[in-house]
Amino acid sequence: MGLIGVLLFLVLFPAGIAWALATGLARMQPDWSLRRRTTIAALAAGMVPVALPIVVVAAESAGSELSVAIVALLFVGLVVAVLIGLPVALSVGRRLEQASHDPRTLD
């Protein structure tokens, strides 16, 4: 059961966040570059799931354990952002960018 929870929390939840943010940013900020929208969506997808554990660790730990634990959690968030958030946000952003720039339309 624990493996299912980790799978949901560290894979599906960040993928959903990246998909939602990439879609929303593509529709609400079409003048932003694909790189900017993808970066924001991927970083948010990686950092949102580790925000609650960071708060819990900060409340429970003290001293040098606190800094090591927070750095480790931030590293996990960055890894999740790169491995899960980035591919999802990039594929959604590219798909929506292609749909908005139809080559058959005339300027």
PDB file of C-alpha atoms in Angstrom, residues 61-105:
ATOM      1  CA  SER A  61      13.856  18.956  13.368  1.00  0.00           C
ATOM      2  CA  ALA A  62      16.454  21.305  14.777  1.00  0.00           C
ATOM      3  CA  GLY A  63      20.069  22.216  14.104  1.00  0.00           C
ATOM      4  CA  SER A  64      22.076  20.647  11.337  1.00  0.00           C
ATOM      5  CA  GLU A  65      19.479  17.918  10.788  1.00  0.00           C
ATOM      6  CA  LEU A  66      17.062  20.583   9.641  1.00  0.00           C
ATOM      7  CA  SER A  67      19.277  21.930   6.879  1.00  0.00           C
ATOM      8  CA  VAL A  68      20.264  18.480   5.616  1.00  0.00           C
ATOM      9  CA  ALA A  69      16.656  17.311   5.538  1.00  0.00           C
ATOM     10  CA  ILE A  70      15.417  20.421   3.744  1.00  0.00           C
ATOM     11  CA  VAL A  71      18.201  20.238   1.159  1.00  0.00           C
ATOM     12  CA  ALA A  72      17.395  16.559   0.580  1.00  0.00           C
ATOM     13  CA  LEU A  73      13.710  17.324   0.098  1.00  0.00           C
ATOM     14  CA  LEU A  74      14.498  20.175  -2.287  1.00  0.00           C
ATOM     15  CA  PHE A  75      16.740  17.810  -4.257  1.00  0.00           C
ATOM     16  CA  VAL A  76      13.899  15.269  -4.462  1.00  0.00           C
ATOM     17  CA  GLY A  77      11.613  18.042  -5.699  1.00  0.00           C
ATOM     18  CA  LEU A  78      14.119  19.022  -8.363  1.00  0.00           C
ATOM     19  CA  VAL A  79      14.513  15.410  -9.498  1.00  0.00           C
ATOM     20  CA  VAL A  80      10.729  14.990  -9.705  1.00  0.00           C
ATOM     21  CA  ALA A  81      10.515  18.250 -11.657  1.00  0.00           C
ATOM     22  CA  VAL A  82      13.105  17.110 -14.184  1.00  0.00           C
ATOM     23  CA  LEU A  83      11.992  13.476 -14.543  1.00  0.00           C
ATOM     24  CA  ILE A  84       8.221  13.914 -14.412  1.00  0.00           C
ATOM     25  CA  GLY A  85       7.202  17.555 -14.673  1.00  0.00           C
ATOM     26  CA  LEU A  86       9.454  18.549 -17.558  1.00  0.00           C
ATOM     27  CA  PRO A  87       8.405  15.853 -20.078  1.00  0.00           C
ATOM     28  CA  VAL A  88       4.709  16.312 -19.309  1.00  0.00           C
ATOM     29  CA  ALA A  89       4.818  20.112 -19.460  1.00  0.00           C
ATOM     30  CA  LEU A  90       6.937  20.099 -22.614  1.00  0.00           C
ATOM     31  CA  SER A  91       4.687  17.674 -24.485  1.00  0.00           C
ATOM     32  CA  VAL A  92       1.530  19.561 -23.500  1.00  0.00           C
ATOM     33  CA  GLY A  93       3.113  22.906 -24.377  1.00  0.00           C
ATOM     34  CA  ARG A  94       4.304  21.715 -27.775  1.00  0.00           C
ATOM     35  CA  ARG A  95       0.946  20.154 -28.590  1.00  0.00           C
ATOM     36  CA  LEU A  96      -0.950  23.330 -27.662  1.00  0.00           C
ATOM     37  CA  GLU A  97       1.548  25.535 -29.494  1.00  0.00           C
ATOM     38  CA  GLN A  98       1.109  23.517 -32.680  1.00  0.00           C
ATOM     39  CA  ALA A  99      -2.650  23.745 -32.371  1.00  0.00           C
ATOM     40  CA  SER A 100      -2.558  27.518 -32.014  1.00  0.00           C
ATOM     41  CA  HIS A 101      -0.265  28.024 -35.029  1.00  0.00           C
ATOM     42  CA  ASP A 102      -2.205  26.397 -37.819  1.00  0.00           C
ATOM     43  CA  PRO A 103      -0.094  26.561 -40.995  1.00  0.00           C
ATOM     44  CA  ARG A 104      -3.220  26.869 -43.171  1.00  0.00           C
ATOM     45  CA  THR A 105      -4.226  30.240 -41.732  1.00  0.00           C
TER      46      THR A 105
END
